[in-house]
Amino acid sequence: MRMLPVSSAAVAVALFALPSAASAAFAAEAPGASSFSISDPRIKESSGLAASRIHPGVYWTHNDSDDGPYVYAVDSATGKTVARVTLTGIGKPRDVEAVSLGPDGQLYVGDIGDNLNGTWDHVWIYRFQEPRELGDVTVKAAQFTVRYADGPRNAEALMVHPVSGRVYIASKDENKGGLYEGPAELSAGGSANVFRRVADVPWVTDGAFSPDGGRLTLRGYFWARTYPWKDGRPEGEGERVDAPWQGQAESVTYTADGRTLMFGAEGVASRVVAVPVASGSAAPPPSSSAAPAAPGAPSAAEPRGGFTKGALVLAAALALTFAAKRLFRRRRSHD
């Protein structure tokens, strides 16, 4: 994350002055949805979510830094960790930001963060088979080196298409991020896997394909949108999703049945909020002839739910404070 000049004290005073209606909007959750809190104190910076297809109600997550080569399975019924997978056969994870489940039943872990503005000329993807039985286990993972055709960049979103198995990465940029498409098959050989830009996207912190592959949902700190997916590209401006306010909003995934979006965030005992998929967000049938332009970036101040403009500004300041603190911590780790 790029450091911006923000006064933490000023933000704190402003937040106490928030109108009660705006504060309620921040905490709003979908009625009757299966939201849950992650209770494992080891999971302090949950930065990715992926719904298991063989263990109902279980979600895979990970810390984004200052942890080991670990991936955790959390039971949404209890919020407790039911498995910790230790990855071997890879180097030391640097900045793990995303996890996604492919049609081959393998989990793809994106060590794709680059908070030093392109200092790293390559990043990595790790892949391992989702365990059939839940419990602490050590597995050997494949490691794939990734480079971007147009140069290094920071990214926090990795999505595997559930039909084609193709891997996509969304870069994170306040001006104009990009959606990058990987090769048809990843290679673990000596050469890097080159990802090529196929669309412009907003400032993205995570993304997920619907289980049928017909939709792509992207989220940022203050917004989420669902795009129809056709011919390997997102279409149009997408449909707004009423995502919850979560501060350090880092993750999103679909439930295994595709009926609900699960939104996660960093922090100890972080909340994963369930938001039912709107009926109008279903992917168009293959015969659809509509072909709008590539998705554009919605404004960070776009109204959403019960938010007021003032509340959004204050929310932005709070998120930037989190970002600054996180950057200081990561810079210290690289000194």
mmCIF file with all atom_site columns, N, CA, C and O in Angstrom, residues 39-75:
data_model
loop_
_atom_site.group_PDB
_atom_site.id
_atom_site.type_symbol
_atom_site.label_atom_id
_atom_site.label_alt_id
_atom_site.label_comp_id
_atom_site.label_asym_id
_atom_site.label_entity_id
_atom_site.label_seq_id
_atom_site.pdbx_PDB_ins_code
_atom_site.Cartn_x
_atom_site.Cartn_y
_atom_site.Cartn_z
_atom_site.occupancy
_atom_site.B_iso_or_equiv
_atom_site.pdbx_formal_charge
_atom_site.auth_seq_id
_atom_site.auth_comp_id
_atom_site.auth_asym_id
_atom_site.auth_atom_id
_atom_site.pdbx_PDB_model_num
ATOM 1   N N  . SER A 1 39 ? -12.471 -17.171 14.911 1.00 0.00 ? 39 SER A N  1
ATOM 2   C CA . SER A 1 39 ? -12.103 -17.148 16.330 1.00 0.00 ? 39 SER A CA 1
ATOM 3   C C  . SER A 1 39 ? -10.634 -17.487 16.591 1.00 0.00 ? 39 SER A C  1
ATOM 4   O O  . SER A 1 39 ? -10.139 -17.256 17.695 1.00 0.00 ? 39 SER A O  1
ATOM 5   N N  . ASP A 1 40 ? -9.940  -18.018 15.610 1.00 0.00 ? 40 ASP A N  1
ATOM 6   C CA . ASP A 1 40 ? -8.547  -18.441 15.794 1.00 0.00 ? 40 ASP A CA 1
ATOM 7   C C  . ASP A 1 40 ? -7.639  -17.221 15.969 1.00 0.00 ? 40 ASP A C  1
ATOM 8   O O  . ASP A 1 40 ? -7.511  -16.405 15.046 1.00 0.00 ? 40 ASP A O  1
ATOM 9   N N  . PRO A 1 41 ? -6.989  -17.044 17.125 1.00 0.00 ? 41 PRO A N  1
ATOM 10  C CA . PRO A 1 41 ? -6.138  -15.869 17.342 1.00 0.00 ? 41 PRO A CA 1
ATOM 11  C C  . PRO A 1 41 ? -4.915  -15.839 16.441 1.00 0.00 ? 41 PRO A C  1
ATOM 12  O O  . PRO A 1 41 ? -4.266  -14.792 16.307 1.00 0.00 ? 41 PRO A O  1
ATOM 13  N N  . ARG A 1 42 ? -4.581  -16.963 15.802 1.00 0.00 ? 42 ARG A N  1
ATOM 14  C CA . ARG A 1 42 ? -3.443  -16.985 14.870 1.00 0.00 ? 42 ARG A CA 1
ATOM 15  C C  . ARG A 1 42 ? -3.786  -16.273 13.567 1.00 0.00 ? 42 ARG A C  1
ATOM 16  O O  . ARG A 1 42 ? -2.884  -15.839 12.835 1.00 0.00 ? 42 ARG A O  1
ATOM 17  N N  . ILE A 1 43 ? -5.072  -16.154 13.263 1.00 0.00 ? 43 ILE A N  1
ATOM 18  C CA . ILE A 1 43 ? -5.488  -15.521 12.017 1.00 0.00 ? 43 ILE A CA 1
ATOM 19  C C  . ILE A 1 43 ? -5.754  -14.052 12.310 1.00 0.00 ? 43 ILE A C  1
ATOM 20  O O  . ILE A 1 43 ? -6.865  -13.656 12.670 1.00 0.00 ? 43 ILE A O  1
ATOM 21  N N  . LYS A 1 44 ? -4.736  -13.235 12.159 1.00 0.00 ? 44 LYS A N  1
ATOM 22  C CA . LYS A 1 44 ? -4.818  -11.818 12.484 1.00 0.00 ? 44 LYS A CA 1
ATOM 23  C C  . LYS A 1 44 ? -4.997  -10.937 11.259 1.00 0.00 ? 44 LYS A C  1
ATOM 24  O O  . LYS A 1 44 ? -5.436  -9.790  11.371 1.00 0.00 ? 44 LYS A O  1
ATOM 25  N N  . GLU A 1 45 ? -4.622  -11.451 10.086 1.00 0.00 ? 45 GLU A N  1
ATOM 26  C CA . GLU A 1 45 ? -4.701  -10.644 8.869  1.00 0.00 ? 45 GLU A CA 1
ATOM 27  C C  . GLU A 1 45 ? -5.299  -11.476 7.737  1.00 0.00 ? 45 GLU A C  1
ATOM 28  O O  . GLU A 1 45 ? -4.672  -11.713 6.710  1.00 0.00 ? 45 GLU A O  1
ATOM 29  N N  . SER A 1 46 ? -6.527  -11.945 7.940  1.00 0.00 ? 46 SER A N  1
ATOM 30  C CA . SER A 1 46 ? -7.190  -12.744 6.911  1.00 0.00 ? 46 SER A CA 1
ATOM 31  C C  . SER A 1 46 ? -7.325  -11.915 5.631  1.00 0.00 ? 46 SER A C  1
ATOM 32  O O  . SER A 1 46 ? -8.018  -10.908 5.613  1.00 0.00 ? 46 SER A O  1
ATOM 33  N N  . SER A 1 47 ? -6.638  -12.371 4.576  1.00 0.00 ? 47 SER A N  1
ATOM 34  C CA . SER A 1 47 ? -6.594  -11.567 3.353  1.00 0.00 ? 47 SER A CA 1
ATOM 35  C C  . SER A 1 47 ? -7.202  -12.258 2.145  1.00 0.00 ? 47 SER A C  1
ATOM 36  O O  . SER A 1 47 ? -7.178  -11.714 1.048  1.00 0.00 ? 47 SER A O  1
ATOM 37  N N  . GLY A 1 48 ? -7.707  -13.455 2.323  1.00 0.00 ? 48 GLY A N  1
ATOM 38  C CA . GLY A 1 48 ? -8.337  -14.155 1.217  1.00 0.00 ? 48 GLY A CA 1
ATOM 39  C C  . GLY A 1 48 ? -9.351  -15.155 1.741  1.00 0.00 ? 48 GLY A C  1
ATOM 40  O O  . GLY A 1 48 ? -9.246  -15.619 2.885  1.00 0.00 ? 48 GLY A O  1
ATOM 41  N N  . LEU A 1 49 ? -10.333 -15.489 0.909  1.00 0.00 ? 49 LEU A N  1
ATOM 42  C CA . LEU A 1 49 ? -11.345 -16.479 1.265  1.00 0.00 ? 49 LEU A CA 1
ATOM 43  C C  . LEU A 1 49 ? -11.640 -17.351 0.061  1.00 0.00 ? 49 LEU A C  1
ATOM 44  O O  . LEU A 1 49 ? -11.711 -16.847 -1.074 1.00 0.00 ? 49 LEU A O  1
ATOM 45  N N  . ALA A 1 50 ? -11.829 -18.630 0.305  1.00 0.00 ? 50 ALA A N  1
ATOM 46  C CA . ALA A 1 50 ? -12.272 -19.545 -0.745 1.00 0.00 ? 50 ALA A CA 1
ATOM 47  C C  . ALA A 1 50 ? -13.165 -20.590 -0.113 1.00 0.00 ? 50 ALA A C  1
ATOM 48  O O  . ALA A 1 50 ? -12.790 -21.233 0.876  1.00 0.00 ? 50 ALA A O  1
ATOM 49  N N  . ALA A 1 51 ? -14.360 -20.752 -0.672 1.00 0.00 ? 51 ALA A N  1
ATOM 50  C CA . ALA A 1 51 ? -15.313 -21.731 -0.141 1.00 0.00 ? 51 ALA A CA 1
ATOM 51  C C  . ALA A 1 51 ? -14.945 -23.133 -0.596 1.00 0.00 ? 51 ALA A C  1
ATOM 52  O O  . ALA A 1 51 ? -14.719 -23.374 -1.784 1.00 0.00 ? 51 ALA A O  1
ATOM 53  N N  . SER A 1 52 ? -14.880 -24.061 0.357  1.00 0.00 ? 52 SER A N  1
ATOM 54  C CA . SER A 1 52 ? -14.604 -25.452 0.020  1.00 0.00 ? 52 SER A CA 1
ATOM 55  C C  . SER A 1 52 ? -15.781 -26.041 -0.755 1.00 0.00 ? 52 SER A C  1
ATOM 56  O O  . SER A 1 52 ? -16.945 -25.712 -0.492 1.00 0.00 ? 52 SER A O  1
ATOM 57  N N  . ARG A 1 53 ? -15.476 -26.940 -1.687 1.00 0.00 ? 53 ARG A N  1
ATOM 58  C CA . ARG A 1 53 ? -16.532 -27.642 -2.412 1.00 0.00 ? 53 ARG A CA 1
ATOM 59  C C  . ARG A 1 53 ? -16.775 -29.038 -1.859 1.00 0.00 ? 53 ARG A C  1
ATOM 60  O O  . ARG A 1 53 ? -17.777 -29.664 -2.183 1.00 0.00 ? 53 ARG A O  1
ATOM 61  N N  . ILE A 1 54 ? -15.852 -29.527 -1.052 1.00 0.00 ? 54 ILE A N  1
ATOM 62  C CA . ILE A 1 54 ? -16.012 -30.886 -0.520 1.00 0.00 ? 54 ILE A CA 1
ATOM 63  C C  . ILE A 1 54 ? -16.283 -30.899 0.985  1.00 0.00 ? 54 ILE A C  1
ATOM 64  O O  . ILE A 1 54 ? -16.636 -31.946 1.533  1.00 0.00 ? 54 ILE A O  1
ATOM 65  N N  . HIS A 1 55 ? -16.137 -29.743 1.626  1.00 0.00 ? 55 HIS A N  1
ATOM 66  C CA . HIS A 1 55 ? -16.439 -29.628 3.053  1.00 0.00 ? 55 HIS A CA 1
ATOM 67  C C  . HIS A 1 55 ? -17.463 -28.504 3.229  1.00 0.00 ? 55 HIS A C  1
ATOM 68  O O  . HIS A 1 55 ? -17.094 -27.336 3.296  1.00 0.00 ? 55 HIS A O  1
ATOM 69  N N  . PRO A 1 56 ? -18.744 -28.819 3.268  1.00 0.00 ? 56 PRO A N  1
ATOM 70  C CA . PRO A 1 56 ? -19.788 -27.794 3.334  1.00 0.00 ? 56 PRO A CA 1
ATOM 71  C C  . PRO A 1 56 ? -19.596 -26.834 4.499  1.00 0.00 ? 56 PRO A C  1
ATOM 72  O O  . PRO A 1 56 ? -19.333 -27.253 5.634  1.00 0.00 ? 56 PRO A O  1
ATOM 73  N N  . GLY A 1 57 ? -19.702 -25.542 4.207  1.00 0.00 ? 57 GLY A N  1
ATOM 74  C CA . GLY A 1 57 ? -19.605 -24.525 5.246  1.00 0.00 ? 57 GLY A CA 1
ATOM 75  C C  . GLY A 1 57 ? -18.202 -24.193 5.695  1.00 0.00 ? 57 GLY A C  1
ATOM 76  O O  . GLY A 1 57 ? -18.017 -23.401 6.620  1.00 0.00 ? 57 GLY A O  1
ATOM 77  N N  . VAL A 1 58 ? -17.194 -24.761 5.031  1.00 0.00 ? 58 VAL A N  1
ATOM 78  C CA . VAL A 1 58 ? -15.798 -24.501 5.394  1.00 0.00 ? 58 VAL A CA 1
ATOM 79  C C  . VAL A 1 58 ? -15.192 -23.514 4.409  1.00 0.00 ? 58 VAL A C  1
ATOM 80  O O  . VAL A 1 58 ? -15.424 -23.603 3.199  1.00 0.00 ? 58 VAL A O  1
ATOM 81  N N  . TYR A 1 59 ? -14.394 -22.572 4.954  1.00 0.00 ? 59 TYR A N  1
ATOM 82  C CA . TYR A 1 59 ? -13.738 -21.551 4.134  1.00 0.00 ? 59 TYR A CA 1
ATOM 83  C C  . TYR A 1 59 ? -12.236 -21.564 4.393  1.00 0.00 ? 59 TYR A C  1
ATOM 84  O O  . TYR A 1 59 ? -11.797 -21.631 5.537  1.00 0.00 ? 59 TYR A O  1
ATOM 85  N N  . TRP A 1 60 ? -11.472 -21.492 3.307  1.00 0.00 ? 60 TRP A N  1
ATOM 86  C CA . TRP A 1 60 ? -10.021 -21.434 3.399  1.00 0.00 ? 60 TRP A CA 1
ATOM 87  C C  . TRP A 1 60 ? -9.579  -19.976 3.469  1.00 0.00 ? 60 TRP A C  1
ATOM 88  O O  . TRP A 1 60 ? -10.108 -19.126 2.752  1.00 0.00 ? 60 TRP A O  1
ATOM 89  N N  . THR A 1 61 ? -8.613  -19.700 4.345  1.00 0.00 ? 61 THR A N  1
ATOM 90  C CA . THR A 1 61 ? -8.088  -18.347 4.476  1.00 0.00 ? 61 THR A CA 1
ATOM 91  C C  . THR A 1 61 ? -6.614  -18.417 4.863  1.00 0.00 ? 61 THR A C  1
ATOM 92  O O  . THR A 1 61 ? -6.049  -19.504 5.050  1.00 0.00 ? 61 THR A O  1
ATOM 93  N N  . HIS A 1 62 ? -5.982  -17.269 5.014  1.00 0.00 ? 62 HIS A N  1
ATOM 94  C CA . HIS A 1 62 ? -4.550  -17.191 5.320  1.00 0.00 ? 62 HIS A CA 1
ATOM 95  C C  . HIS A 1 62 ? -4.247  -15.795 5.829  1.00 0.00 ? 62 HIS A C  1
ATOM 96  O O  . HIS A 1 62 ? -5.011  -14.845 5.597  1.00 0.00 ? 62 HIS A O  1
ATOM 97  N N  . ASN A 1 63 ? -3.139  -15.642 6.504  1.00 0.00 ? 63 ASN A N  1
ATOM 98  C CA . ASN A 1 63 ? -2.628  -14.321 6.850  1.00 0.00 ? 63 ASN A CA 1
ATOM 99  C C  . ASN A 1 63 ? -1.850  -13.763 5.664  1.00 0.00 ? 63 ASN A C  1
ATOM 100 O O  . ASN A 1 63 ? -1.343  -14.518 4.829  1.00 0.00 ? 63 ASN A O  1
ATOM 101 N N  . ASP A 1 64 ? -1.745  -12.437 5.605  1.00 0.00 ? 64 ASP A N  1
ATOM 102 C CA . ASP A 1 64 ? -1.064  -11.881 4.437  1.00 0.00 ? 64 ASP A CA 1
ATOM 103 C C  . ASP A 1 64 ? 0.414   -11.618 4.670  1.00 0.00 ? 64 ASP A C  1
ATOM 104 O O  . ASP A 1 64 ? 1.160   -11.405 3.727  1.00 0.00 ? 64 ASP A O  1
ATOM 105 N N  . SER A 1 65 ? 0.882   -11.616 5.902  1.00 0.00 ? 65 SER A N  1
ATOM 106 C CA . SER A 1 65 ? 2.307   -11.413 6.169  1.00 0.00 ? 65 SER A CA 1
ATOM 107 C C  . SER A 1 65 ? 2.596   -11.805 7.610  1.00 0.00 ? 65 SER A C  1
ATOM 108 O O  . SER A 1 65 ? 1.678   -12.035 8.402  1.00 0.00 ? 65 SER A O  1
ATOM 109 N N  . ASP A 1 66 ? 3.890   -11.879 7.928  1.00 0.00 ? 66 ASP A N  1
ATOM 110 C CA . ASP A 1 66 ? 4.319   -12.168 9.303  1.00 0.00 ? 66 ASP A CA 1
ATOM 111 C C  . ASP A 1 66 ? 3.759   -13.491 9.825  1.00 0.00 ? 66 ASP A C  1
ATOM 112 O O  . ASP A 1 66 ? 3.477   -13.641 11.008 1.00 0.00 ? 66 ASP A O  1
ATOM 113 N N  . ASP A 1 67 ? 3.555   -14.440 8.929  1.00 0.00 ? 67 ASP A N  1
ATOM 114 C CA . ASP A 1 67 ? 3.110   -15.776 9.300  1.00 0.00 ? 67 ASP A CA 1
ATOM 115 C C  . ASP A 1 67 ? 4.014   -16.747 8.564  1.00 0.00 ? 67 ASP A C  1
ATOM 116 O O  . ASP A 1 67 ? 4.962   -16.361 7.889  1.00 0.00 ? 67 ASP A O  1
ATOM 117 N N  . GLY A 1 68 ? 3.742   -18.017 8.663  1.00 0.00 ? 68 GLY A N  1
ATOM 118 C CA . GLY A 1 68 ? 4.507   -19.001 7.928  1.00 0.00 ? 68 GLY A CA 1
ATOM 119 C C  . GLY A 1 68 ? 3.775   -19.423 6.676  1.00 0.00 ? 68 GLY A C  1
ATOM 120 O O  . GLY A 1 68 ? 2.816   -18.773 6.244  1.00 0.00 ? 68 GLY A O  1
ATOM 121 N N  . PRO A 1 69 ? 4.179   -20.548 6.076  1.00 0.00 ? 69 PRO A N  1
ATOM 122 C CA . PRO A 1 69 ? 3.528   -21.057 4.859  1.00 0.00 ? 69 PRO A CA 1
ATOM 123 C C  . PRO A 1 69 ? 2.259   -21.817 5.201  1.00 0.00 ? 69 PRO A C  1
ATOM 124 O O  . PRO A 1 69 ? 2.143   -23.016 4.960  1.00 0.00 ? 69 PRO A O  1
ATOM 125 N N  . TYR A 1 70 ? 1.280   -21.103 5.769  1.00 0.00 ? 70 TYR A N  1
ATOM 126 C CA . TYR A 1 70 ? 0.095   -21.757 6.311  1.00 0.00 ? 70 TYR A CA 1
ATOM 127 C C  . TYR A 1 70 ? -1.175  -21.303 5.600  1.00 0.00 ? 70 TYR A C  1
ATOM 128 O O  . TYR A 1 70 ? -1.327  -20.132 5.244  1.00 0.00 ? 70 TYR A O  1
ATOM 129 N N  . VAL A 1 71 ? -2.093  -22.253 5.466  1.00 0.00 ? 71 VAL A N  1
ATOM 130 C CA . VAL A 1 71 ? -3.442  -21.976 4.995  1.00 0.00 ? 71 VAL A CA 1
ATOM 131 C C  . VAL A 1 71 ? -4.396  -22.639 5.982  1.00 0.00 ? 71 VAL A C  1
ATOM 132 O O  . VAL A 1 71 ? -4.178  -23.788 6.392  1.00 0.00 ? 71 VAL A O  1
ATOM 133 N N  . TYR A 1 72 ? -5.444  -21.908 6.363  1.00 0.00 ? 72 TYR A N  1
ATOM 134 C CA . TYR A 1 72 ? -6.341  -22.367 7.422  1.00 0.00 ? 72 TYR A CA 1
ATOM 135 C C  . TYR A 1 72 ? -7.731  -22.668 6.860  1.00 0.00 ? 72 TYR A C  1
ATOM 136 O O  . TYR A 1 72 ? -8.228  -21.952 5.990  1.00 0.00 ? 72 TYR A O  1
ATOM 137 N N  . ALA A 1 73 ? -8.360  -23.705 7.388  1.00 0.00 ? 73 ALA A N  1
ATOM 138 C CA . ALA A 1 73 ? -9.748  -24.015 7.076  1.00 0.00 ? 73 ALA A CA 1
ATOM 139 C C  . ALA A 1 73 ? -10.595 -23.636 8.282  1.00 0.00 ? 73 ALA A C  1
ATOM 140 O O  . ALA A 1 73 ? -10.340 -24.108 9.396  1.00 0.00 ? 73 ALA A O  1
ATOM 141 N N  . VAL A 1 74 ? -11.598 -22.791 8.066  1.00 0.00 ? 74 VAL A N  1
ATOM 142 C CA . VAL A 1 74 ? -12.449 -22.300 9.154  1.00 0.00 ? 74 VAL A CA 1
ATOM 143 C C  . VAL A 1 74 ? -13.884 -22.778 8.925  1.00 0.00 ? 74 VAL A C  1
ATOM 144 O O  . VAL A 1 74 ? -14.436 -22.618 7.830  1.00 0.00 ? 74 VAL A O  1
ATOM 145 N N  . ASP A 1 75 ? -14.472 -23.347 9.950  1.00 0.00 ? 75 ASP A N  1
ATOM 146 C CA . ASP A 1 75 ? -15.857 -23.828 9.903  1.00 0.00 ? 75 ASP A CA 1
ATOM 147 C C  . ASP A 1 75 ? -16.781 -22.646 10.207 1.00 0.00 ? 75 ASP A C  1
ATOM 148 O O  . ASP A 1 75 ? -16.732 -22.076 11.299 1.00 0.00 ? 75 ASP A O  1
#
